[in-house]
CSV table of C-alpha atoms and ligand atoms in Angstrom, one decimal:
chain,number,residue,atom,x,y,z
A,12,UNK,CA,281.3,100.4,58.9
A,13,UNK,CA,282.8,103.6,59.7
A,14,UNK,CA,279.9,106.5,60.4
A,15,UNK,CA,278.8,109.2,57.6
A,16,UNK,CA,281.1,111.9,59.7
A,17,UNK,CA,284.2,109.7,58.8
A,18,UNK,CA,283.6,109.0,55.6
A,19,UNK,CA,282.5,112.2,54.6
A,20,UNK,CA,285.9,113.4,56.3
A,21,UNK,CA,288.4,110.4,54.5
A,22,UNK,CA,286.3,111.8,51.2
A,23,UNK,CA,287.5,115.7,52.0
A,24,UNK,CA,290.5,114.7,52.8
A,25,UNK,CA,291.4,112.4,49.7
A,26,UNK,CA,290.7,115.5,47.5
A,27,UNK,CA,294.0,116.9,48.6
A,28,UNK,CA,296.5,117.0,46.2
A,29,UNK,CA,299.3,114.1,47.5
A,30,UNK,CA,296.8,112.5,49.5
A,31,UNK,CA,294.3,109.2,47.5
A,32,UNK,CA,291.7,107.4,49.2
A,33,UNK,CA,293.9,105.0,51.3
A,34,UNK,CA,296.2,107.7,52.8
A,35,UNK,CA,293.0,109.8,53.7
A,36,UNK,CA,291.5,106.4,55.8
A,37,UNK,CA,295.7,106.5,57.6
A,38,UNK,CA,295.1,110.2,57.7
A,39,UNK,CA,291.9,110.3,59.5
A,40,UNK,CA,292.4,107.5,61.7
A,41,UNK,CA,295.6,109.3,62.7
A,42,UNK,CA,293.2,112.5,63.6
A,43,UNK,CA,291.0,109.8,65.8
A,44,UNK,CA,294.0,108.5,67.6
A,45,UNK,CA,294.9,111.9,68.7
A,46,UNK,CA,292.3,114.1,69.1
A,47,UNK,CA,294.0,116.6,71.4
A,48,UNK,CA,297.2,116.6,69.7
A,49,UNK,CA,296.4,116.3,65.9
A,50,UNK,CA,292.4,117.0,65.5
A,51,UNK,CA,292.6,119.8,67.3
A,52,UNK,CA,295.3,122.0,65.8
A,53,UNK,CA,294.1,120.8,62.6
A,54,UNK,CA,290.3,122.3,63.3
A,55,UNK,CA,291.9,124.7,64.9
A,56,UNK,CA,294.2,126.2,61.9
A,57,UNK,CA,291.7,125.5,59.4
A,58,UNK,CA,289.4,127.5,61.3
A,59,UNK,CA,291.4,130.4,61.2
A,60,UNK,CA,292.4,130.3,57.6
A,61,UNK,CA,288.8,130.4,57.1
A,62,UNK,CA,288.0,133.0,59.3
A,63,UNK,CA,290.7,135.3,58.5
A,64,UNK,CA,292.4,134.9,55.4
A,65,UNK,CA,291.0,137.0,52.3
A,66,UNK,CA,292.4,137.4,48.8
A,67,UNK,CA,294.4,140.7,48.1
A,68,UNK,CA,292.3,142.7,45.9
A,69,UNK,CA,295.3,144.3,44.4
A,70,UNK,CA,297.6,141.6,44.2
A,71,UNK,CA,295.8,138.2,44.2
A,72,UNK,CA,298.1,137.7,47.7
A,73,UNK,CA,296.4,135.5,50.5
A,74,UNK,CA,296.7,137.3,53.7
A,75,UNK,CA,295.2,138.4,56.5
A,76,UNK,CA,294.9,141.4,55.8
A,77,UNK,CA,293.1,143.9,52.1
A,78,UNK,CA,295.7,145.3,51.3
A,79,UNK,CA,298.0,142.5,51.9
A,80,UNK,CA,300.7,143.0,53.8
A,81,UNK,CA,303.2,143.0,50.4
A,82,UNK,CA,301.2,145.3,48.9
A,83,UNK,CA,301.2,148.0,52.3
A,84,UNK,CA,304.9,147.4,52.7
A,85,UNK,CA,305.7,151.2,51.9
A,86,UNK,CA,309.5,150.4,51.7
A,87,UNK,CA,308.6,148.3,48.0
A,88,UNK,CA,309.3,149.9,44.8
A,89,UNK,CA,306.2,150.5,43.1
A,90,UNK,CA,307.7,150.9,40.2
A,91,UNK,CA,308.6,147.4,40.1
A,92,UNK,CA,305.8,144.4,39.4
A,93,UNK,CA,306.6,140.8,39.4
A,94,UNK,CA,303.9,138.8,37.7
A,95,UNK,CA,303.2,135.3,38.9
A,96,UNK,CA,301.2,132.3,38.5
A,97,UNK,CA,300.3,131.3,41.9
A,98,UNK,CA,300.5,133.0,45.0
A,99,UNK,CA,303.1,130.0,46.1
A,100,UNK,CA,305.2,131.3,43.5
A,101,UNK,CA,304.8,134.7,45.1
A,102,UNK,CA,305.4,132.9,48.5
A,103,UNK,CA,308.8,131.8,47.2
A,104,UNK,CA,310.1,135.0,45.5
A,105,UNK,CA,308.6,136.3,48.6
A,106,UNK,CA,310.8,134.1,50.9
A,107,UNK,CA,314.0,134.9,48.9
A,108,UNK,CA,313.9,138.5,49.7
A,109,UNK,CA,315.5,139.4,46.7
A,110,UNK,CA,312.8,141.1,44.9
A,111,UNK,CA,312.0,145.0,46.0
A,112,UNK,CA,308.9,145.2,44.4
A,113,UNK,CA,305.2,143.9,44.2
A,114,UNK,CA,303.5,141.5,42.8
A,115,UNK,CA,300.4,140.4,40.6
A,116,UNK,CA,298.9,136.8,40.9
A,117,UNK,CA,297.5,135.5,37.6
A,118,UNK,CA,295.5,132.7,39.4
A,119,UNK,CA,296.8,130.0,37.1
A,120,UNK,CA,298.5,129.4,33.7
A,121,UNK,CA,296.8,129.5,30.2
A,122,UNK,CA,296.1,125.6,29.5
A,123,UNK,CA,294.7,124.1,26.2
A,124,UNK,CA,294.7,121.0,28.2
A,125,UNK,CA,292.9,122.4,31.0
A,126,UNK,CA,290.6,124.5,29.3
A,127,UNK,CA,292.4,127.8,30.9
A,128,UNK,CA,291.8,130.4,28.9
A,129,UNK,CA,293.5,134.3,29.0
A,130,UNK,CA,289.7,135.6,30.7
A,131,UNK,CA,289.9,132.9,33.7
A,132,UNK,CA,293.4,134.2,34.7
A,133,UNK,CA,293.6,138.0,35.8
A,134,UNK,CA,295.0,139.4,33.0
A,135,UNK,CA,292.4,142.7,32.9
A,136,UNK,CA,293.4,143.6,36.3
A,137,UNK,CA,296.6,143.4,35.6
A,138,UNK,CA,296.3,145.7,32.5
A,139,UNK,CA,294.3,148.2,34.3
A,140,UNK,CA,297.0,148.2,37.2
A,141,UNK,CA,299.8,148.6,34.7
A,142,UNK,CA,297.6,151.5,33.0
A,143,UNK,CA,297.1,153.1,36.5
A,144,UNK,CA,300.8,154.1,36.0
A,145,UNK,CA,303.8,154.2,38.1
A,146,UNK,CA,304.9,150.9,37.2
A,147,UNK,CA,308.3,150.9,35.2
A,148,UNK,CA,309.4,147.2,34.8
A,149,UNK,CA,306.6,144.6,34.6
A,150,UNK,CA,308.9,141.1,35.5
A,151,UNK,CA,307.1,137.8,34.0
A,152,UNK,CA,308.1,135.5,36.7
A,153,UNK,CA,306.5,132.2,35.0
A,154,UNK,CA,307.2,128.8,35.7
A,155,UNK,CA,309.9,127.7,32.8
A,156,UNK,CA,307.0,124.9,31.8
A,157,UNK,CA,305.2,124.8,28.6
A,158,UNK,CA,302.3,126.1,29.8
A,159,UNK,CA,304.1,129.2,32.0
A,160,UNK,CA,306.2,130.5,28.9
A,161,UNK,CA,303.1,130.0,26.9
A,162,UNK,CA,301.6,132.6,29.5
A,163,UNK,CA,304.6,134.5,29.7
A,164,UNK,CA,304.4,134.9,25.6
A,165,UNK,CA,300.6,135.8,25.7
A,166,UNK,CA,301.4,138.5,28.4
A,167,UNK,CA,304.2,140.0,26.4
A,168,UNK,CA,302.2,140.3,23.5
A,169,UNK,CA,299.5,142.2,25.8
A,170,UNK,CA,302.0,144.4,27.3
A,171,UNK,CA,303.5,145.4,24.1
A,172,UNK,CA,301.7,148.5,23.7
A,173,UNK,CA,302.0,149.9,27.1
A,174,UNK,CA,304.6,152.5,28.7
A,175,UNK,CA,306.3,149.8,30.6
A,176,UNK,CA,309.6,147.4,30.5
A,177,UNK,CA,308.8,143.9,30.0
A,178,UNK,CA,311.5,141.5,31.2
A,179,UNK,CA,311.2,137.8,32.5
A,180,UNK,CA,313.1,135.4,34.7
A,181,UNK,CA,316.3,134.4,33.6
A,182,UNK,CA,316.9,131.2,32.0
A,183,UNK,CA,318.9,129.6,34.6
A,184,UNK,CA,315.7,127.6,35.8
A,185,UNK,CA,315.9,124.3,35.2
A,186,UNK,CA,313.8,122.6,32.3
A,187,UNK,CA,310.1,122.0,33.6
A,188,UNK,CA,311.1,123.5,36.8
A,189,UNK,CA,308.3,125.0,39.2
A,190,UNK,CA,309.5,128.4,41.3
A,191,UNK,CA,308.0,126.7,44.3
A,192,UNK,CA,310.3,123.9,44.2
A,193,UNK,CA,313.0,126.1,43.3
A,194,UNK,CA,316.0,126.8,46.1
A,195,UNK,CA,317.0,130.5,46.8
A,196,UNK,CA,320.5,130.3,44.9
A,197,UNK,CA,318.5,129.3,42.0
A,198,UNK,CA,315.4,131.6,42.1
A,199,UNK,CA,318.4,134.6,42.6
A,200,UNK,CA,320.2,134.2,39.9
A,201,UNK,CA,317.2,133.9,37.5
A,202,UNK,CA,316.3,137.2,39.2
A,203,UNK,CA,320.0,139.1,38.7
A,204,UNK,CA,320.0,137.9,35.0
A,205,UNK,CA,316.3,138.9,34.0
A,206,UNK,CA,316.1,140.0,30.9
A,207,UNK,CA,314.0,141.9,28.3
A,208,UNK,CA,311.6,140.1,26.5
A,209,UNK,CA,313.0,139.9,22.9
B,2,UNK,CA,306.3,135.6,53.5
B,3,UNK,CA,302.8,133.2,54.2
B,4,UNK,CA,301.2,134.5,57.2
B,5,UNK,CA,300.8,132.8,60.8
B,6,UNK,CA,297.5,131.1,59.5
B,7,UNK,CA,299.1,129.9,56.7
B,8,UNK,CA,302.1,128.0,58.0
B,9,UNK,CA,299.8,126.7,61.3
B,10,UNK,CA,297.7,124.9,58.6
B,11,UNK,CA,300.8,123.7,56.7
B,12,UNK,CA,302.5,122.6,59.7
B,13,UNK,CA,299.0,120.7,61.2
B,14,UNK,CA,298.6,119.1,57.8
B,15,UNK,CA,302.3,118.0,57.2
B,16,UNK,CA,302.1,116.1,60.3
B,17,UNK,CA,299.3,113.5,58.6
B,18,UNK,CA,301.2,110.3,57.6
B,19,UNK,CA,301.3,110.5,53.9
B,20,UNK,CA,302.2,114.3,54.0
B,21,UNK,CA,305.6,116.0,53.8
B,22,UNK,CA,306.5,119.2,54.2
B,23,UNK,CA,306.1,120.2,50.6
B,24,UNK,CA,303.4,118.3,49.7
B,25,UNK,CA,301.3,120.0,53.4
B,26,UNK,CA,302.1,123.5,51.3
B,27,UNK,CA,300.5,122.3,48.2
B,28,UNK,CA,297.8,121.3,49.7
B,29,UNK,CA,297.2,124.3,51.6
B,30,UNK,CA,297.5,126.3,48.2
B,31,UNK,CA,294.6,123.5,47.0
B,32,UNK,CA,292.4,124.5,49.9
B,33,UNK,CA,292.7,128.5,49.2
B,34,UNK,CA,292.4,128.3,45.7
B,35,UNK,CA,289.2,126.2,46.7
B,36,UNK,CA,287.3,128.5,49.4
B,37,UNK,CA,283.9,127.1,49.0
B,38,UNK,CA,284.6,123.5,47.5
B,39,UNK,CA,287.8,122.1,49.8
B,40,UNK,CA,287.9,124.3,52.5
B,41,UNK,CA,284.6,124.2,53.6
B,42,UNK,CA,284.0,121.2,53.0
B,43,UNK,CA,287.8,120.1,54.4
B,44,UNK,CA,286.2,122.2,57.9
B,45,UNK,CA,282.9,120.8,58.2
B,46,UNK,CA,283.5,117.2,57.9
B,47,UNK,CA,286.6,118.0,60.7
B,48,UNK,CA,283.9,120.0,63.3
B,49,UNK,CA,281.3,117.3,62.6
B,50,UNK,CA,284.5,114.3,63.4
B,51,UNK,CA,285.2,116.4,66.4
B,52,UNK,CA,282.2,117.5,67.7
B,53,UNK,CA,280.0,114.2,66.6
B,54,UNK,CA,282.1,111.1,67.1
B,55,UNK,CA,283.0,109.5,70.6
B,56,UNK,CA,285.6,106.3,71.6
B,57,UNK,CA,282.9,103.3,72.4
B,58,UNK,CA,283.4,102.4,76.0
B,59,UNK,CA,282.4,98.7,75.3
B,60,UNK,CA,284.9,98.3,72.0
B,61,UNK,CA,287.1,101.3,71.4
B,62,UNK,CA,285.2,101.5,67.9
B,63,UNK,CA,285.0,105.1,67.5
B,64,UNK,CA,280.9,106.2,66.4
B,65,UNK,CA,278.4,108.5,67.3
B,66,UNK,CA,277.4,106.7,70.0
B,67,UNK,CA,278.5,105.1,72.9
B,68,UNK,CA,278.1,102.4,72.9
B,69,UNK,CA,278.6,102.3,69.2
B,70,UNK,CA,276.4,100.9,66.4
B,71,UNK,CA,278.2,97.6,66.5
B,72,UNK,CA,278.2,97.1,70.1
B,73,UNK,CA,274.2,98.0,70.3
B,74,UNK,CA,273.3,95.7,67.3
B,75,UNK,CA,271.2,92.8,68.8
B,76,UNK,CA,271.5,90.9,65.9
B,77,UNK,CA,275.1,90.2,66.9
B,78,UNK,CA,276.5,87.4,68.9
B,79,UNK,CA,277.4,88.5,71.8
B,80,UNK,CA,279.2,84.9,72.1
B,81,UNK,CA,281.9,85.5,69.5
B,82,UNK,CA,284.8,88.4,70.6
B,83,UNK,CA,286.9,89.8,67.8
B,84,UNK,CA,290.3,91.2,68.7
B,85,UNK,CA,291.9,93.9,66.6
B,86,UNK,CA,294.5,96.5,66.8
B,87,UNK,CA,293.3,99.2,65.1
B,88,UNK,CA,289.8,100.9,64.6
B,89,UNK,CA,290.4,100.9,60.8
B,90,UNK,CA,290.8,96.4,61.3
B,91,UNK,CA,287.5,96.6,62.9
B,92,UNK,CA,286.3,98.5,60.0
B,93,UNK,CA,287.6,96.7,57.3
B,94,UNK,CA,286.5,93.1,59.4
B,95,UNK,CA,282.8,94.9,59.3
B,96,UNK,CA,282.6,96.0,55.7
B,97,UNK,CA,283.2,92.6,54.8
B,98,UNK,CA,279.8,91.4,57.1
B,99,UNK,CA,281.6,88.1,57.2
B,100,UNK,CA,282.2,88.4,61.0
B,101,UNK,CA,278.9,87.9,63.1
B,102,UNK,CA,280.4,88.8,66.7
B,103,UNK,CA,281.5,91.9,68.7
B,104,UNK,CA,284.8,93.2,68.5
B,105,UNK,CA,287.4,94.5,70.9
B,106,UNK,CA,289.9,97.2,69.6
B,107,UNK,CA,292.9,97.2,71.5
B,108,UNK,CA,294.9,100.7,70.5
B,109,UNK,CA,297.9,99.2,68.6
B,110,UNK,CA,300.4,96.1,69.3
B,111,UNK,CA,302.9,94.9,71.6
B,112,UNK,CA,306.6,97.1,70.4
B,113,UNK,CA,309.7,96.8,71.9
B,114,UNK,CA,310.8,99.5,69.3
B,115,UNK,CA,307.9,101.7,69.5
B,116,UNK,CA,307.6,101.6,73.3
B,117,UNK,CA,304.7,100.1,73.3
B,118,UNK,CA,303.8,97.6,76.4
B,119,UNK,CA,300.8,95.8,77.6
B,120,UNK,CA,299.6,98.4,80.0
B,121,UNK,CA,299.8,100.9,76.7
B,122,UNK,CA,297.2,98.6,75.3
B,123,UNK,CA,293.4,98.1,76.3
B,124,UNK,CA,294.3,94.8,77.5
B,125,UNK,CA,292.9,95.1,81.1
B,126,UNK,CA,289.4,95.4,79.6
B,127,UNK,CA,289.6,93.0,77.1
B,128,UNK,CA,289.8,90.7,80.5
B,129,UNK,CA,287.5,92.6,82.2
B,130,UNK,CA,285.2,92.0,79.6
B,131,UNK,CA,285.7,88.1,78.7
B,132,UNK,CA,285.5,87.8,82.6
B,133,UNK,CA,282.3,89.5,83.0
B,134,UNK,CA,281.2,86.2,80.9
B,135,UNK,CA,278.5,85.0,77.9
B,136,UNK,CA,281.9,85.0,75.9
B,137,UNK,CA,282.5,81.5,74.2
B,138,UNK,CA,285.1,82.3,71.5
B,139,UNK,CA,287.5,85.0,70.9
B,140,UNK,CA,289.5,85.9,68.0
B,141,UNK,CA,292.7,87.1,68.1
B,142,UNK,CA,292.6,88.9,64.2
B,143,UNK,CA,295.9,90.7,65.1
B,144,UNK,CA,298.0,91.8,61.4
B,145,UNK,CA,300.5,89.2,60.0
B,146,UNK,CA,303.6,91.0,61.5
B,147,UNK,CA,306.1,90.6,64.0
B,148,UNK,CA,304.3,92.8,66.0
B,149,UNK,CA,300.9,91.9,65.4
B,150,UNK,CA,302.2,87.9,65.8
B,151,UNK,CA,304.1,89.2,69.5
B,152,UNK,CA,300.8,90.5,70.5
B,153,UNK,CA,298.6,87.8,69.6
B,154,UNK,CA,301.0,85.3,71.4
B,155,UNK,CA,301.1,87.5,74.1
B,156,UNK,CA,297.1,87.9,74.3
B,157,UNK,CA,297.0,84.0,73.7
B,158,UNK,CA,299.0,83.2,77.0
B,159,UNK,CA,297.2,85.7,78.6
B,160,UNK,CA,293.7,84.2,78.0
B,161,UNK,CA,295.2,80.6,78.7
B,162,UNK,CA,293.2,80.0,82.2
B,163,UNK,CA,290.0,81.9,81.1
B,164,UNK,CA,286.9,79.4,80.1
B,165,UNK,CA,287.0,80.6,76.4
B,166,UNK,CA,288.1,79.2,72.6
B,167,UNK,CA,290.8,81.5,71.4
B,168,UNK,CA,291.3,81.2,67.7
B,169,UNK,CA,293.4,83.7,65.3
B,170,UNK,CA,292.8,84.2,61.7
B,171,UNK,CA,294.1,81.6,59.4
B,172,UNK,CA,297.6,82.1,58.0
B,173,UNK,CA,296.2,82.9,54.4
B,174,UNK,CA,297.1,86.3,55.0
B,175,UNK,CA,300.3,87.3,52.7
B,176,UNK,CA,303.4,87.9,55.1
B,177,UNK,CA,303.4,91.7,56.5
B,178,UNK,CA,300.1,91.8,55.3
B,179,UNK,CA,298.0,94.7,57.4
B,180,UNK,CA,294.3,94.0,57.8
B,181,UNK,CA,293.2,97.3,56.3
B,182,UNK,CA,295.0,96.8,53.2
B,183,UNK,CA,293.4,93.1,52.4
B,184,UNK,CA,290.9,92.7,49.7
B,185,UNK,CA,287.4,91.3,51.3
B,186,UNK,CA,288.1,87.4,49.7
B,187,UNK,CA,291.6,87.0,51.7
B,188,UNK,CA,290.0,88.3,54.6
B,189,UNK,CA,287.1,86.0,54.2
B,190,UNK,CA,289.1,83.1,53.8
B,191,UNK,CA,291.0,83.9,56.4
B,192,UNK,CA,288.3,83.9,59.0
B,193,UNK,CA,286.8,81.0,57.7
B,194,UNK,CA,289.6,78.6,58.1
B,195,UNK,CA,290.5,80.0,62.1
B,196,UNK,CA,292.0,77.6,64.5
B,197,UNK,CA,292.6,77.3,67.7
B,198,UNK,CA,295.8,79.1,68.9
B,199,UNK,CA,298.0,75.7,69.7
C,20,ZN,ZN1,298.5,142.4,47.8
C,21,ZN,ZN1,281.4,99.4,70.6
């Protein structure tokens, strides 16, 4: 039988999304094969995520640094604040280059199914840093599922009565399509075409 | 853009088998979302694999001790020497408690594809070890592929002029069946009906 360590390792490592139970075993028997070269790094970078990495408290961002780095980057337009579910979505408008502004990470979706509700995602924070001021366009950047337009709908609704220009991704984004899986050319021309929210 | 810490820990855990690129991000998104349930969790039971666990110099089973727990168990027959390729076939040969002897992990089979030679396996030992004598049987429980089949053949000749049985596993296994993948009752059976190698 394989010892506690291992199994309480295979057990860790099946909770990863993509990975079951029989993957994790390959998985970790891979990691025992080559300690050096694949346990280490591993150890290693999950370590320092650990160690370093804290959650923006303006923006939801993961970085290594509160501020994150987004949010210090003096050469953004304040003015302009993209609204996301994840922070990979922020990741991947991030990647694109394409938007000047900054961002706000809801943490999630609103989700009957789930049980997400408008108080689990951070929807006060972002109305107190829309009420702050200095924010002219407020861009709903939600995933074009169900559940992201749902959020995108709720948010509009919330952002009615505030001095601020609500617009939202362009339709261009495929059907059930998730930003993070989006290419550039895509996630730039939803960008280009944003439009008010009617 | 991620930082360092980020992509280090996507690029460690994209290298797993099982993981892509994509699916290495995701999970790194899991783990950050997750602070105190994955990620802890994820880098405890890795320091306690890398700090804890040890390659058994009698067997190549990897344990918390050296010799490991199956090597040290008296109630074993030290008579009877299983062969397997992989760590994970001497695990899934032990959780089935249908094999009363010692085993002797060799590091992976014979591939003329994969590079792999003789000297590349722990073959040298294996005859060290059935030299050193109070071995009477030893079975070759190599996987039922062309590999695994090259190896035991090649293991088979190789034990030809030393004073022990060599037996492989019955041929119940399914064609390309791997060890670790078989349900206890095939491997049982499998076990149960071994022959001599002809
Ligand atoms: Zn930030
Ligand atoms: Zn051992």
């Amino acid at each position: 039988m394989a010892s506690p360590e291992i199994e309480a390792l295979t057990q860790a490592l099946a909770r990863l999304p993509g990975l079951g139970p029989r993957s994790a075993r390959r998985a970790v028997l891979h990691l025992l094969k080559r300690r050096d070269s694949a346990l280490g790094p591993l150890l290693e970078a999950l370590a320092r995520v650990n160690e370093r990495l804290v959650t923006c408290g303006l923006c939801g961002n993961v970085d290594t640094a509160n501020p994150c780095a987004v949010c210090s980057d003096a050469r953004r337009d304040p003015r302009l604040l993209c609204v996301v579910e994840e922070v990979a979505d922020l990741w991947a408008l991030d990647r694109s280059r394409l938007f000047p502004g900054r961002f706000h990470v809801l943490g999630g979706r609103l989700s009957a199914l789930e049980g997400v509700r408008p108080e689990d995602l951070s929807i006060d924070r972002l109305l107190a840093r829309i009420g702050g001021g200095g924010i002219d366009e407020v861009v709903l950047a939600m995933n074009a599922t169900l559940e992201g337009q749902t959020t995108a709908h709720y948010l509009a609704e919330r952002l009615e009565t505030l001095p601020v220009r609500v617009t939202q991704l362009a339709h261009g984004l495929p059907v059930g399509g998730e930003l993070d899986y989006l290419d550039e050319g895509t996630l730039a021309q939803a960008l280009r075409a944003r439009r008010p929210v009617s």
